[in-house]
Coordinates of C-alpha atoms (C1' of nucleotides) in Angstrom, one line a residue:
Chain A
X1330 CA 114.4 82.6 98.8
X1331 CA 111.5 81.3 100.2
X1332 CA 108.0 81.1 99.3
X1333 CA 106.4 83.9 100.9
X1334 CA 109.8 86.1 99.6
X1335 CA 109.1 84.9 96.5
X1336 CA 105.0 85.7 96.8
X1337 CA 106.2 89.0 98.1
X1338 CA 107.9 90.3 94.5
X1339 CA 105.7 88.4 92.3
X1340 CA 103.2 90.7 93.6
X1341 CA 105.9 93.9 93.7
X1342 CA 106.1 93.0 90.2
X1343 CA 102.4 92.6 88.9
X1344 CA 101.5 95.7 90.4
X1345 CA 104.1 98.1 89.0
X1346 CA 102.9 96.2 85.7
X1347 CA 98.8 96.4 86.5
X1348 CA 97.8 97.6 89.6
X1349 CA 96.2 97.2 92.2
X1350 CA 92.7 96.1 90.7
X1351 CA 94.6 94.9 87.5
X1352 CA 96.6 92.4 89.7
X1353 CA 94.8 88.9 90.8
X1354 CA 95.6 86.4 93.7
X1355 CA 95.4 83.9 90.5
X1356 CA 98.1 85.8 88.4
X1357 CA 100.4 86.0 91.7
X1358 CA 100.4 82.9 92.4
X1359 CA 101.0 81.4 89.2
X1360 CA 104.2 84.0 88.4
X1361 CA 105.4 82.6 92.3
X1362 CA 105.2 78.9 91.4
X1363 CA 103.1 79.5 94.2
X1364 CA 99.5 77.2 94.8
X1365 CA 96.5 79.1 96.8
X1366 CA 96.7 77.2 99.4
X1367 CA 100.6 78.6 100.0
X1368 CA 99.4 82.2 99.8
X1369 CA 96.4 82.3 101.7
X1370 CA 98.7 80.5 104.2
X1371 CA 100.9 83.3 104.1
X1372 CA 98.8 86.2 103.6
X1373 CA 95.3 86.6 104.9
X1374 CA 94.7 88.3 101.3
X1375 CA 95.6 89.7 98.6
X1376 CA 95.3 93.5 100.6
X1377 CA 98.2 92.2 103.2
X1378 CA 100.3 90.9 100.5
X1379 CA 100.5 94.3 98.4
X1380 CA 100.5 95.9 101.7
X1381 CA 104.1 94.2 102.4
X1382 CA 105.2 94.3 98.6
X1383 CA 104.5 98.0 98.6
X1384 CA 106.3 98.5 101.4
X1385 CA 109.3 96.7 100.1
X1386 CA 108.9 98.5 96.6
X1387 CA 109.1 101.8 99.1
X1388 CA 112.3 100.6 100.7
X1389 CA 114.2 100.2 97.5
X1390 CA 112.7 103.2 96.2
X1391 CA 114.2 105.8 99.1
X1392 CA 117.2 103.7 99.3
X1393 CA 118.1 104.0 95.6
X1394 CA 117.3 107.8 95.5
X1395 CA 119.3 108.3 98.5
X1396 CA 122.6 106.7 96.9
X1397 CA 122.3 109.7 94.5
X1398 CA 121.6 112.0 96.9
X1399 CA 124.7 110.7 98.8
X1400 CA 126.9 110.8 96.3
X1401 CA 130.0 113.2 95.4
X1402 CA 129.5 117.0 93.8
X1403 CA 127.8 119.8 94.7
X1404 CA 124.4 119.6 95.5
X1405 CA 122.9 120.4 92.2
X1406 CA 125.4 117.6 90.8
X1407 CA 123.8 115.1 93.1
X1408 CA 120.5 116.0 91.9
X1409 CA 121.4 116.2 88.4
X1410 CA 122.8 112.2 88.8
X1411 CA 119.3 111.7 90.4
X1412 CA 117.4 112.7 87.7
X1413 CA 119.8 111.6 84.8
X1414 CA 120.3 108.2 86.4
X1415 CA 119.3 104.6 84.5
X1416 CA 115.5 104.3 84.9
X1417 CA 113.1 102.1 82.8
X1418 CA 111.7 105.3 81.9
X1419 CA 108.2 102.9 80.2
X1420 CA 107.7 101.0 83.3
X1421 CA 107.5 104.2 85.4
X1422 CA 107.3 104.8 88.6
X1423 CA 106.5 101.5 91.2
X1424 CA 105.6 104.0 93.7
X1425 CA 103.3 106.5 92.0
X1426 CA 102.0 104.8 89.8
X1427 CA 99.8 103.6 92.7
X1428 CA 98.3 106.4 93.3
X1429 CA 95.8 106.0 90.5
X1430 CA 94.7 102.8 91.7
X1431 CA 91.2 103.8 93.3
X1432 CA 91.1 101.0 95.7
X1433 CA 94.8 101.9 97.2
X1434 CA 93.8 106.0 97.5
X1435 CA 90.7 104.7 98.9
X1436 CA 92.2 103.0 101.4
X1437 CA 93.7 104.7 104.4
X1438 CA 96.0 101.5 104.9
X1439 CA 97.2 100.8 102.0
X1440 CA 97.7 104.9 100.6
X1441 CA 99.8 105.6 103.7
X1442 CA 103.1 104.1 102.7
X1443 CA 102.6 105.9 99.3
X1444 CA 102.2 108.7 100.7
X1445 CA 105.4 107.9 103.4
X1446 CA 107.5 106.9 100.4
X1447 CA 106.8 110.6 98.1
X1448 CA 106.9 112.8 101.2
X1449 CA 110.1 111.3 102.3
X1450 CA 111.6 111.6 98.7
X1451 CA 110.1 115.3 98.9
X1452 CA 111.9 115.9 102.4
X1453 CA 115.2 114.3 101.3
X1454 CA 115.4 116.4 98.2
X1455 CA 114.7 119.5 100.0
X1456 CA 117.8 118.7 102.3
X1457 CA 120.0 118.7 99.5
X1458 CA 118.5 122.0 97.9
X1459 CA 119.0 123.9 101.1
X1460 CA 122.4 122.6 101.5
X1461 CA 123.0 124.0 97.8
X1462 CA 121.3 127.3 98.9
X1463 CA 123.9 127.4 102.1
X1464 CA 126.1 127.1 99.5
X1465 CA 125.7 129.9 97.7
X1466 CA 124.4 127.5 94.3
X1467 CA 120.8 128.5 94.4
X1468 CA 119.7 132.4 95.4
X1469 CA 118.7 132.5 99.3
X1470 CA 115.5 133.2 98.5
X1471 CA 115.0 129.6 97.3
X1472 CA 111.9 127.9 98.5
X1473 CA 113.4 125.0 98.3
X1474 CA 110.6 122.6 99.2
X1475 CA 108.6 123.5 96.7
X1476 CA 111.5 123.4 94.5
X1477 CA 111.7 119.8 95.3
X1478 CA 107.6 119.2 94.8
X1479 CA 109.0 120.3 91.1
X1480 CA 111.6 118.1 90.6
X1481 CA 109.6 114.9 92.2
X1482 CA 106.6 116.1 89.4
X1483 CA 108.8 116.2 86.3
X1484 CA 109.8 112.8 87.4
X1485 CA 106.0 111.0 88.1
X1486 CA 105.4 113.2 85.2
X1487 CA 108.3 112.5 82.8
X1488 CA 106.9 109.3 83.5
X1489 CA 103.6 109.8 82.2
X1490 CA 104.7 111.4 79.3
X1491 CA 106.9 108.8 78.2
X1492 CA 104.2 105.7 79.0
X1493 CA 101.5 107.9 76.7
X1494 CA 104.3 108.3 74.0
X1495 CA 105.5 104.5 74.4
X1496 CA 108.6 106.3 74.1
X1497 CA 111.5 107.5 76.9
X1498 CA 112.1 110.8 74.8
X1499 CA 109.3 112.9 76.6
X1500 CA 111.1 112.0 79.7
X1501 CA 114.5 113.1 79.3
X1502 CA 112.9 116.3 77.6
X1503 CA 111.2 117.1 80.5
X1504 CA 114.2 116.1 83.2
X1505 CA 116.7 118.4 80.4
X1506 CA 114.2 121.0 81.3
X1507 CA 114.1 121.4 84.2
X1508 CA 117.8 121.2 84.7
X1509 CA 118.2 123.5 82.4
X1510 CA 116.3 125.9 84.5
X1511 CA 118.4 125.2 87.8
X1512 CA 121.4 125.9 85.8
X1513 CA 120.8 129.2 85.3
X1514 CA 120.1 129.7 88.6
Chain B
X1475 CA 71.0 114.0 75.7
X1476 CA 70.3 110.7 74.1
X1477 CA 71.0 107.3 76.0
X1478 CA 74.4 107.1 73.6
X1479 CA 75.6 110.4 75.2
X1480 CA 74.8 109.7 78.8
X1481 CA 77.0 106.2 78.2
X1482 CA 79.7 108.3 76.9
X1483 CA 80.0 110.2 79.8
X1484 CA 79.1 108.2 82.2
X1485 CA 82.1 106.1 81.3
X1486 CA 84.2 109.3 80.9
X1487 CA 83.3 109.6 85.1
X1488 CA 84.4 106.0 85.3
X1489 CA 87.8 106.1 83.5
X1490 CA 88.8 109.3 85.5
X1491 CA 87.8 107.5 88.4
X1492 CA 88.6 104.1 88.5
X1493 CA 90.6 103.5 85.1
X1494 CA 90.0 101.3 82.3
X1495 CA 90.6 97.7 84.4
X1496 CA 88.5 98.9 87.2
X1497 CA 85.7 99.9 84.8
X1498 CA 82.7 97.2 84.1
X1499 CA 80.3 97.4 81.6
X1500 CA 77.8 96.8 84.4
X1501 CA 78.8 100.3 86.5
X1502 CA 78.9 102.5 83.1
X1503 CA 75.1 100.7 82.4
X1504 CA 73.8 102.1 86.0
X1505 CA 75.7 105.0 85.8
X1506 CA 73.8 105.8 82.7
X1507 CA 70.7 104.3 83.7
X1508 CA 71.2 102.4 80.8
X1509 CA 70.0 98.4 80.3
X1510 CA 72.4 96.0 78.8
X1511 CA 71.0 95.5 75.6
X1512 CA 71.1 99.0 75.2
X1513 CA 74.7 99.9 75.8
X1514 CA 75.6 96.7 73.1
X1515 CA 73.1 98.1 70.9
X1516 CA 75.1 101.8 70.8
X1517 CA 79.0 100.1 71.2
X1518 CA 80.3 97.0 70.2
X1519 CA 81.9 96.3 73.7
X1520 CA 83.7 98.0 76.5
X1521 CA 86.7 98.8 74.3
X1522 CA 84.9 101.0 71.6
X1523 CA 82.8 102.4 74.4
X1524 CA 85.8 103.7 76.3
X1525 CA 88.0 104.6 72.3
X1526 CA 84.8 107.1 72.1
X1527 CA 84.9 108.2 76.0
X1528 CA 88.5 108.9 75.8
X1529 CA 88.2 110.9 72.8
X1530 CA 85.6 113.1 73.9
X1531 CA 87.5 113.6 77.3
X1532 CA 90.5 114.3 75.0
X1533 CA 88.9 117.4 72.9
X1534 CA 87.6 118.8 76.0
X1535 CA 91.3 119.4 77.4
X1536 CA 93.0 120.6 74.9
X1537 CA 90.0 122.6 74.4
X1538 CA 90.3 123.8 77.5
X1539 CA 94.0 124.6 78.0
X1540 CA 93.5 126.6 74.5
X1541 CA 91.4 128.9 76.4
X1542 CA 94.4 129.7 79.0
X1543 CA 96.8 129.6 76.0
X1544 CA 94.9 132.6 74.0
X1545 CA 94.0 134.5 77.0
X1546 CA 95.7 138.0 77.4
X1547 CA 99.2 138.6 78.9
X1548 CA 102.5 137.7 78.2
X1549 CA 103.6 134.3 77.1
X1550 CA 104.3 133.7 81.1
X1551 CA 101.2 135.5 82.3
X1552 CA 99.8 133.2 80.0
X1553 CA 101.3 129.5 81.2
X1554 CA 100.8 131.1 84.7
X1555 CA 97.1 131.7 83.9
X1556 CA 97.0 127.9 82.6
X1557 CA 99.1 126.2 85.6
X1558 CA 96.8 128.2 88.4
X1559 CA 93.6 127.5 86.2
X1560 CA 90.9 126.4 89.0
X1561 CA 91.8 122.3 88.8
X1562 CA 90.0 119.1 90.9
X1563 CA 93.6 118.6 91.5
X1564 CA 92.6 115.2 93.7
X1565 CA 91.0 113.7 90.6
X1566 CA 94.0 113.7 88.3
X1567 CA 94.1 114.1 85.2
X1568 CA 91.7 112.1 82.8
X1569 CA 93.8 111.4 80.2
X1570 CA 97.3 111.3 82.4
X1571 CA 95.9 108.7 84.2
X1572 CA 95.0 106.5 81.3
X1573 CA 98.9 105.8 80.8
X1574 CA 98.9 103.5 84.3
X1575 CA 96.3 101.4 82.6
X1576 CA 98.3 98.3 81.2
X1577 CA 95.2 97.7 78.9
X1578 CA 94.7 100.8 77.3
X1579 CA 99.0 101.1 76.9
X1580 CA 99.1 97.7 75.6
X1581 CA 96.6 99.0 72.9
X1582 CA 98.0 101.0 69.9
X1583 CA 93.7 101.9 69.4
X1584 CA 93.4 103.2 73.0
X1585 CA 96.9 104.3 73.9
X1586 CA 97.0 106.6 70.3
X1587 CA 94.7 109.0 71.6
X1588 CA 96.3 109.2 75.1
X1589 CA 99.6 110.1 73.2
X1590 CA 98.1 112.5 70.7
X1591 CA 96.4 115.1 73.7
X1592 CA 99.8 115.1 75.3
X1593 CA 101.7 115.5 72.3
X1594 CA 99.6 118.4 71.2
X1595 CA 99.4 119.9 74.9
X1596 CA 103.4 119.9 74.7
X1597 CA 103.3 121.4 71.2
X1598 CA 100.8 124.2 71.6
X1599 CA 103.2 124.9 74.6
X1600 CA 106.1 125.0 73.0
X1601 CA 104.6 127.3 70.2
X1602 CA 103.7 130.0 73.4
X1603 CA 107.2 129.8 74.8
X1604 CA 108.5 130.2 71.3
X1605 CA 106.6 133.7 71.4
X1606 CA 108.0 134.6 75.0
X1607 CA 111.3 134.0 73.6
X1608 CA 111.1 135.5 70.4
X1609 CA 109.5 138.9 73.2
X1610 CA 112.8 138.3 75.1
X1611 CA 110.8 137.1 78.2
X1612 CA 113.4 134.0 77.7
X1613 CA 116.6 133.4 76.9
X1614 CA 117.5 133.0 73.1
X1615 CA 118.8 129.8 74.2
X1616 CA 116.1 127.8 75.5
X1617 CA 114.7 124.6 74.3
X1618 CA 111.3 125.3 74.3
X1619 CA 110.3 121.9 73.5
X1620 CA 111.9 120.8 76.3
X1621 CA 110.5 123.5 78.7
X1622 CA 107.1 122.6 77.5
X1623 CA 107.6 119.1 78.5
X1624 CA 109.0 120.2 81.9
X1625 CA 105.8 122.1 82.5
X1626 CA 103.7 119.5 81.1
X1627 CA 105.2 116.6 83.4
X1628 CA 104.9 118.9 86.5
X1629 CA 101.3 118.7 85.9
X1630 CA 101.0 115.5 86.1
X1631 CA 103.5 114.5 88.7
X1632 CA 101.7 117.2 90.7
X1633 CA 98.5 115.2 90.5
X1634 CA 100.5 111.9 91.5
X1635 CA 101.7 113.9 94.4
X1636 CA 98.4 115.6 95.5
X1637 CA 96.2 112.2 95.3
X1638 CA 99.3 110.0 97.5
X1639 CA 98.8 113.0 99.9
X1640 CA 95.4 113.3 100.0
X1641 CA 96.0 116.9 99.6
X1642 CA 96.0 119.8 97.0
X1643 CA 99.0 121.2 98.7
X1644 CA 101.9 119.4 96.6
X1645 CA 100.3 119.7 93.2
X1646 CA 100.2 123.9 94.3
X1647 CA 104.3 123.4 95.5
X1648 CA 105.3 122.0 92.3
X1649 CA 103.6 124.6 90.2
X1650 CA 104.8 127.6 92.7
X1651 CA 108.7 126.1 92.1
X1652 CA 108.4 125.6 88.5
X1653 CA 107.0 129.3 88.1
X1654 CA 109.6 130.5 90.4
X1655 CA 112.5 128.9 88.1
X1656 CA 111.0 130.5 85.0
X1657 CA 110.1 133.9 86.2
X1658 CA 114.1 133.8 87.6
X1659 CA 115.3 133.8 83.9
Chain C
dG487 C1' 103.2 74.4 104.7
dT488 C1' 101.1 73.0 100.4
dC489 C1' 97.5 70.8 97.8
dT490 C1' 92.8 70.2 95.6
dA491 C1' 87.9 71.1 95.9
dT492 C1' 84.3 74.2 96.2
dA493 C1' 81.7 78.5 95.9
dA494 C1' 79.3 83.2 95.7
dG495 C1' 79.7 86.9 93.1
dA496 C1' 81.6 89.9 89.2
dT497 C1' 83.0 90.3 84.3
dG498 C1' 82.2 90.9 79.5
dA499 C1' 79.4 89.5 76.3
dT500 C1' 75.6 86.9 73.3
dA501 C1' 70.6 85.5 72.2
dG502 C1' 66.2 86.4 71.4
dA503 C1' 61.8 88.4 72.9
dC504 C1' 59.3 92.8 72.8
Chain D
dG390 C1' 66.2 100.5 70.7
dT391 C1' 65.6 98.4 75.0
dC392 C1' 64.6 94.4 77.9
dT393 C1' 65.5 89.9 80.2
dA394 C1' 67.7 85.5 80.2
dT395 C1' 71.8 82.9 79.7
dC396 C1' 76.8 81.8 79.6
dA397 C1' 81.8 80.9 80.1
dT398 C1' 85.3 82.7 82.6
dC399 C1' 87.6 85.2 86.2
dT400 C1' 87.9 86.9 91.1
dT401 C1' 88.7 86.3 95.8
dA402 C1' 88.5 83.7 98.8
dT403 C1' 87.2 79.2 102.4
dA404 C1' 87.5 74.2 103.7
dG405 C1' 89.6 70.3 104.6
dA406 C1' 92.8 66.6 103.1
dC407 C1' 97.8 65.5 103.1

DNA sequence: GTCTATAAGATGATAGAC
DNA sequence: GTCTATCATCTTATAGAC
C-alpha cells in the first residue's frame, strides 16, 4: 500500500475516533509513518484528505450494508441480519458520526457525501421493505420510506445510546425493539 | 444573571454547537462577554466549566420531556405528544451529541452525566409504556425497556439524519414510522 | 516524493496588577 | 472579581533543500 493509501485510512481512522476538528494533519501523519512534507505533497490539506477518506469510509459503508440486504430470506430476514450483524457497537457509526462535526455540516463539500452515503442507505432499505410489502410481509399500507428513516435512526441512535452508556446493551435493546415491532406486523 | 451564569450558558450554546474539542475557552469568554481572568476566577478550566454546562443542559431535558410524559392522554397520546414536541431538529440534541466527543467519552467525570440523562429518559419511558401495557394499549408481551430504547434511539438517529440532510424532513420520517409500528399493535 | 525549517495564529492556562 | 500580560504547546500550513 502506498503512502498516500496509507495517509488515506490513517485519516478514515482518526476521524471515526475524533472528528473532524478533533483530528490534526500532525496526528495523521504520525499514525501514517507519514512526514508533512509527504502529505501536503499528496493532499493540498487536511479538507481534501478527509474529503477522499470519507468517501472511502462511504464506499465500505453501502457496500457492507448491501451484502445484508443481498442476502438469502425474506425481506424482513435480510433486514433483521442487517441490524443484528457484528458492529463495534462503542465506536459507532464512521458515517454519522460526522454529522456532528460543525465544520463538515458547515461545509457544503465536505456534508454532501454524508449526506449521499445516509440517503442511499435510506433508499436501499426502502427497496427491500416494499419488496416485503409486495410480499404480503408488511400490510400494503406500509409507508415504507419512512419505515426505513426508522430503522436507519435506531441504528445512528443505538449508537448513541451505547457510546453514552460505554456499553453495547442500549444498542441491541433498541435494534430488539424495533424488530420486535416489525414482527408483529 | 451573574457573569458565572452567562459562562454557563454561553458554553451550553457552544457544546450544542460545536462540541467539547471545537469549544475554546476563548469563544465561551466572548460569548459571555466575559474576560479571562474572570472565567478562571468562577471555573478551574474548561473541563469543570463544561461538567457544570452539561449538567444544567442535562436537567433542562429531562425536565422537559417530563412535561410531555405527564401531560394528558393515553400512554401513546402521550409518547406521541413527546416525539412531535416542537424540536430545532437541525441542532441535535445537546446531550446526544456529547457522545461523538472522544474527550468527554474518554472521561468517566464528563461522560457520567451524558449516560445518566439517557439512562433516566429510557427509564421514565419505559415506566409510561409499562402503564399502556398494564391499559392494554400494548401487548402483555412487550419489552418495555426495550421499546423505550427503540424510541429513544430514533430520536437521536433522527437528528443524525436531519443534520446530514440539511433537512427536518428525516428526523419527521423516522418518528411518523416508529409511531406507525406502535399504533399497529 | 520526502525531508527539515519556519511561521502566524489558536489553545488552555498562569501570574500578578488593580 | 476582573483585567492585562505572558507562556508553552498545538495547529495548519508554506518554503526550499535533497
Amino acid at each position: 500500500m502506498g503512502t498516500r493509501d496509507q495517509l488515506i485510512d490513517s485519516t478514515r481512522e482518526l476521524l471515526w475516533e475524533r472528528g473532524y476538528v478533533g483530528t490534526s494533519p500532525k496526528a495523521i501523519q504520525q499514525r501514517a509513518g507519514a512526514g508533512q512534507g509527504s502529505m501536503y505533497h499528496h493532499f493540498a490539506g487536511k479538507k481534501e484528505l478527509a474529503l477522499a477518506a470519507v468517501r472511502r469510509s462511504a464506499d465500505a459503508l453501502l457496500a457492507a450494508a448491501d451484502e445484508q440486504f443481498r442476502g438469502p430470506g425474506t425481506a424482513v430476514d435480510r433486514i433483521t441480519a442487517y441490524l443484528r450483524r457484528e458492529r463495534e457497537v462503542l465506536k459507532g457509526c464512521p458515517i454519522g458520526r460526522l454529522t456532528q462535526d460543525p465544520d463538515i455540516v458547515a461545509d457544503p463539500v465536505l456534508r454532501a457525501p454524508v449526506d449521499e452515503t445516509l440517503t442511499r442507505l435510506r433508499a436501499r432499505l426502502t427497496e427491500v421493505l416494499d419488496e416485503g410489502r409486495a410480499a404480503g410481509e408488511l400490510p400494503g399500507t406500509t409507508d415504507t420510506a419512512a419505515l426505513a428513516a426508522t430503522i436507519v435512526a435506531v441504528l445512528q441512535g443505538g449508537y448513541v445510546l451505547a457510546r453514552a452508556a460505554n456499553a453495547p446493551e442500549p444498542f441491541d435493546q433498541a435494534v430488539s425493539g424495533v424488530l420486535a415491532l416489525l414482527a408483529a406486523r
